[in-house]
PDB file of C-alpha atoms in Angstrom:
ATOM      1  CA  UNK X  13      -0.450   0.459   0.337  1.00 78.00           C
ATOM      2  CA  UNK X  14       1.010   3.359  -0.706  1.00 86.00           C
ATOM      3  CA  UNK X  15       1.945   5.872   1.914  1.00 87.00           C
ATOM      4  CA  UNK X  16      -0.451   8.523   0.814  1.00 90.00           C
ATOM      5  CA  UNK X  17      -3.527   5.571   0.485  1.00 93.00           C
ATOM      6  CA  UNK X  18      -2.491   4.776   4.108  1.00 92.00           C
ATOM      7  CA  UNK X  19      -2.568   7.896   5.817  1.00 92.00           C
ATOM      8  CA  UNK X  20      -5.656   8.603   3.940  1.00 93.00           C
ATOM      9  CA  UNK X  21      -7.200   5.434   5.587  1.00 94.00           C
ATOM     10  CA  UNK X  22      -5.692   6.755   8.702  1.00 94.00           C
ATOM     11  CA  UNK X  23      -7.261   9.918   9.011  1.00 94.00           C
ATOM     12  CA  UNK X  24     -10.652   8.457   7.321  1.00 96.00           C
ATOM     13  CA  UNK X  25     -11.344   6.941  10.893  1.00 96.00           C
ATOM     14  CA  UNK X  26      -8.964   9.258  12.853  1.00 94.00           C
ATOM     15  CA  UNK X  27     -10.948  12.453  12.060  1.00 95.00           C
ATOM     16  CA  UNK X  28     -14.206  10.780  13.256  1.00 97.00           C
ATOM     17  CA  UNK X  29     -12.743   9.412  16.448  1.00 96.00           C
ATOM     18  CA  UNK X  30     -11.451  12.485  17.050  1.00 93.00           C
ATOM     19  CA  UNK X  31     -15.071  14.283  16.636  1.00 95.00           C
ATOM     20  CA  UNK X  32     -16.434  11.346  18.599  1.00 96.00           C
ATOM     21  CA  UNK X  33     -13.942  12.058  21.336  1.00 93.00           C
ATOM     22  CA  UNK X  34     -14.464  15.205  21.579  1.00 93.00           C
ATOM     23  CA  UNK X  35     -18.127  15.481  21.473  1.00 95.00           C
ATOM     24  CA  UNK X  36     -18.268  12.704  23.692  1.00 94.00           C
ATOM     25  CA  UNK X  37     -15.699  14.625  25.925  1.00 92.00           C
ATOM     26  CA  UNK X  38     -17.380  17.871  25.811  1.00 93.00           C
ATOM     27  CA  UNK X  39     -21.164  16.372  25.921  1.00 94.00           C
ATOM     28  CA  UNK X  40     -19.854  14.552  29.264  1.00 94.00           C
ATOM     29  CA  UNK X  41     -18.863  17.610  30.985  1.00 92.00           C
ATOM     30  CA  UNK X  42     -21.988  19.463  29.585  1.00 94.00           C
ATOM     31  CA  UNK X  43     -24.099  16.828  31.433  1.00 94.00           C
ATOM     32  CA  UNK X  44     -22.211  16.805  34.598  1.00 91.00           C
ATOM     33  CA  UNK X  45     -22.826  20.198  35.002  1.00 92.00           C
ATOM     34  CA  UNK X  46     -26.670  20.830  33.591  1.00 93.00           C
ATOM     35  CA  UNK X  47     -28.340  17.294  33.697  1.00 88.00           C
ATOM     36  CA  UNK X  48     -27.557  16.312  37.130  1.00 86.00           C
ATOM     37  CA  UNK X  49     -27.337  12.661  35.694  1.00 90.00           C
ATOM     38  CA  UNK X  50     -26.750   9.244  38.233  1.00 93.00           C
ATOM     39  CA  UNK X  51     -23.195   8.181  38.651  1.00 92.00           C
ATOM     40  CA  UNK X  52     -24.243   5.168  36.668  1.00 94.00           C
ATOM     41  CA  UNK X  53     -25.645   6.556  33.620  1.00 94.00           C
ATOM     42  CA  UNK X  54     -22.579   9.158  33.724  1.00 94.00           C
ATOM     43  CA  UNK X  55     -20.125   6.354  33.589  1.00 94.00           C
ATOM     44  CA  UNK X  56     -22.040   4.370  30.814  1.00 95.00           C
ATOM     45  CA  UNK X  57     -21.811   7.248  28.481  1.00 95.00           C
ATOM     46  CA  UNK X  58     -18.109   7.588  29.376  1.00 95.00           C
ATOM     47  CA  UNK X  59     -17.520   4.809  27.525  1.00 97.00           C
ATOM     48  CA  UNK X  60     -18.028   6.755  24.551  1.00 96.00           C
ATOM     49  CA  UNK X  61     -15.251   8.684  24.693  1.00 95.00           C
ATOM     50  CA  UNK X  62     -12.838   6.005  25.798  1.00 95.00           C
ATOM     51  CA  UNK X  63     -13.974   3.711  22.834  1.00 97.00           C
ATOM     52  CA  UNK X  64     -13.236   6.598  20.460  1.00 96.00           C
ATOM     53  CA  UNK X  65     -10.036   7.264  22.325  1.00 94.00           C
ATOM     54  CA  UNK X  66      -8.678   3.269  21.740  1.00 96.00           C
ATOM     55  CA  UNK X  67      -9.597   3.224  18.228  1.00 96.00           C
ATOM     56  CA  UNK X  68      -7.346   6.028  17.811  1.00 94.00           C
ATOM     57  CA  UNK X  69      -4.478   3.946  18.935  1.00 93.00           C
ATOM     58  CA  UNK X  70      -5.566   1.256  16.835  1.00 96.00           C
ATOM     59  CA  UNK X  71      -5.809   3.179  13.766  1.00 96.00           C
ATOM     60  CA  UNK X  72      -2.351   4.661  14.392  1.00 95.00           C
ATOM     61  CA  UNK X  73      -1.608   0.735  15.372  1.00 95.00           C
ATOM     62  CA  UNK X  74      -3.235  -0.192  11.574  1.00 95.00           C
ATOM     63  CA  UNK X  75      -1.425   2.754   9.671  1.00 95.00           C
ATOM     64  CA  UNK X  76       2.472   1.802  11.276  1.00 95.00           C
ATOM     65  CA  UNK X  77       1.799  -1.778   9.352  1.00 94.00           C
ATOM     66  CA  UNK X  78       0.720  -0.189   6.043  1.00 94.00           C
ATOM     67  CA  UNK X  79       3.775   1.825   6.035  1.00 93.00           C
ATOM     68  CA  UNK X  80       7.232   1.117   5.283  1.00 92.00           C
ATOM     69  CA  UNK X  81       9.795   0.698   7.346  1.00 93.00           C
ATOM     70  CA  UNK X  82      11.805   4.012   7.008  1.00 92.00           C
ATOM     71  CA  UNK X  83       8.526   5.723   7.876  1.00 92.00           C
ATOM     72  CA  UNK X  84       7.356   3.292  10.565  1.00 94.00           C
ATOM     73  CA  UNK X  85      10.845   4.507  12.084  1.00 95.00           C
ATOM     74  CA  UNK X  86       9.679   8.018  12.177  1.00 95.00           C
ATOM     75  CA  UNK X  87       5.856   7.297  13.072  1.00 95.00           C
ATOM     76  CA  UNK X  88       7.573   5.216  15.980  1.00 96.00           C
ATOM     77  CA  UNK X  89      10.498   7.773  17.303  1.00 97.00           C
ATOM     78  CA  UNK X  90       7.573  10.416  17.687  1.00 97.00           C
ATOM     79  CA  UNK X  91       5.082   8.149  19.518  1.00 97.00           C
ATOM     80  CA  UNK X  92       8.218   7.709  22.000  1.00 97.00           C
ATOM     81  CA  UNK X  93       8.687  11.568  22.460  1.00 98.00           C
ATOM     82  CA  UNK X  94       5.363  11.918  23.163  1.00 97.00           C
ATOM     83  CA  UNK X  95       4.826   9.359  25.440  1.00 97.00           C
ATOM     84  CA  UNK X  96       7.972  10.384  27.029  1.00 98.00           C
ATOM     85  CA  UNK X  97       6.644  14.046  27.240  1.00 97.00           C
ATOM     86  CA  UNK X  98       3.447  13.006  28.649  1.00 97.00           C
ATOM     87  CA  UNK X  99       5.160  10.775  31.369  1.00 96.00           C
ATOM     88  CA  UNK X 100       7.405  13.273  32.360  1.00 97.00           C
ATOM     89  CA  UNK X 101       4.737  15.689  32.891  1.00 96.00           C
ATOM     90  CA  UNK X 102       3.117  13.514  35.059  1.00 95.00           C
ATOM     91  CA  UNK X 103       5.911  12.107  36.964  1.00 95.00           C
ATOM     92  CA  UNK X 104       7.064  15.454  37.657  1.00 94.00           C
ATOM     93  CA  UNK X 105       3.747  16.870  38.816  1.00 93.00           C
ATOM     94  CA  UNK X 106       3.746  13.866  40.700  1.00 92.00           C
ATOM     95  CA  UNK X 107       6.780  15.221  42.556  1.00 94.00           C
ATOM     96  CA  UNK X 108       5.748  18.538  42.771  1.00 93.00           C
ATOM     97  CA  UNK X 109       2.160  17.603  44.356  1.00 92.00           C
ATOM     98  CA  UNK X 110       3.861  15.697  47.335  1.00 92.00           C
ATOM     99  CA  UNK X 111       6.616  18.018  47.814  1.00 94.00           C
ATOM    100  CA  UNK X 112       4.521  21.088  47.394  1.00 93.00           C
ATOM    101  CA  UNK X 113       1.119  22.920  47.700  1.00 87.00           C
ATOM    102  CA  UNK X 114       0.636  22.418  43.913  1.00 88.00           C
ATOM    103  CA  UNK X 115      -3.011  20.966  43.168  1.00 88.00           C
ATOM    104  CA  UNK X 116      -3.557  17.677  41.324  1.00 88.00           C
ATOM    105  CA  UNK X 117      -2.851  17.651  37.699  1.00 86.00           C
ATOM    106  CA  UNK X 118      -6.196  16.353  36.074  1.00 88.00           C
ATOM    107  CA  UNK X 119      -4.715  12.987  34.341  1.00 88.00           C
ATOM    108  CA  UNK X 120      -7.349  14.045  31.571  1.00 83.00           C
ATOM    109  CA  UNK X 121      -5.189  16.064  30.167  1.00 87.00           C
ATOM    110  CA  UNK X 122      -1.976  13.313  29.541  1.00 92.00           C
ATOM    111  CA  UNK X 123      -4.193  12.360  26.450  1.00 90.00           C
ATOM    112  CA  UNK X 124      -4.375  16.052  24.680  1.00 90.00           C
ATOM    113  CA  UNK X 125      -0.377  16.503  25.652  1.00 95.00           C
ATOM    114  CA  UNK X 126       0.767  13.105  24.074  1.00 95.00           C
ATOM    115  CA  UNK X 127      -1.213  13.874  20.749  1.00 93.00           C
ATOM    116  CA  UNK X 128       0.229  17.495  20.501  1.00 96.00           C
ATOM    117  CA  UNK X 129       3.628  16.487  21.428  1.00 98.00           C
ATOM    118  CA  UNK X 130       3.597  13.359  19.266  1.00 97.00           C
ATOM    119  CA  UNK X 131       2.207  15.917  16.334  1.00 95.00           C
ATOM    120  CA  UNK X 132       5.699  18.078  17.002  1.00 97.00           C
ATOM    121  CA  UNK X 133       7.593  15.392  16.928  1.00 97.00           C
ATOM    122  CA  UNK X 134       6.060  13.661  13.766  1.00 95.00           C
ATOM    123  CA  UNK X 135       6.495  17.044  12.440  1.00 95.00           C
ATOM    124  CA  UNK X 136      10.488  17.907  13.263  1.00 96.00           C
ATOM    125  CA  UNK X 137      11.436  14.255  12.564  1.00 95.00           C
ATOM    126  CA  UNK X 138       9.891  14.418   9.313  1.00 92.00           C
ATOM    127  CA  UNK X 139      11.225  17.973   8.164  1.00 92.00           C
ATOM    128  CA  UNK X 140      14.737  16.122   9.627  1.00 90.00           C
ATOM    129  CA  UNK X 141      14.544  13.378   7.049  1.00 82.00           C
ATOM    130  CA  UNK X 142      13.916  16.027   4.309  1.00 80.00           C
ATOM    131  CA  UNK X 143      10.299  14.796   3.681  1.00 66.00           C
ATOM    132  CA  UNK X 144       7.601  17.313   3.724  1.00 59.00           C
TER     133      UNK X 144
END
């Protein structure tokens, strides 16, 4: 499969999954503030963005299987950078919470931090490799 086709396939699944994730997350926040639904209902509704999030990771795994080894290496390096940034923030903030008066960092934000760090790293690594 060509890189272009693999990328099209990836975004054809990723964009709707991201829309469901964001819509589900915002919808849950709105419902939590305004609807006063019981916890079991909120837990059941929380499954929607969780499944969307898991599907994004599965789509990325599938994308890695469809591209050549060189591009796969760039993607894997970017994924590792994203994970390193998210883990460094989580661990660093954990130390700050424990040994200072800083409040808790909602772990919810680690997912967007991961994807932003991954996106930046993928862009940088791709440009370093001379690809646009």
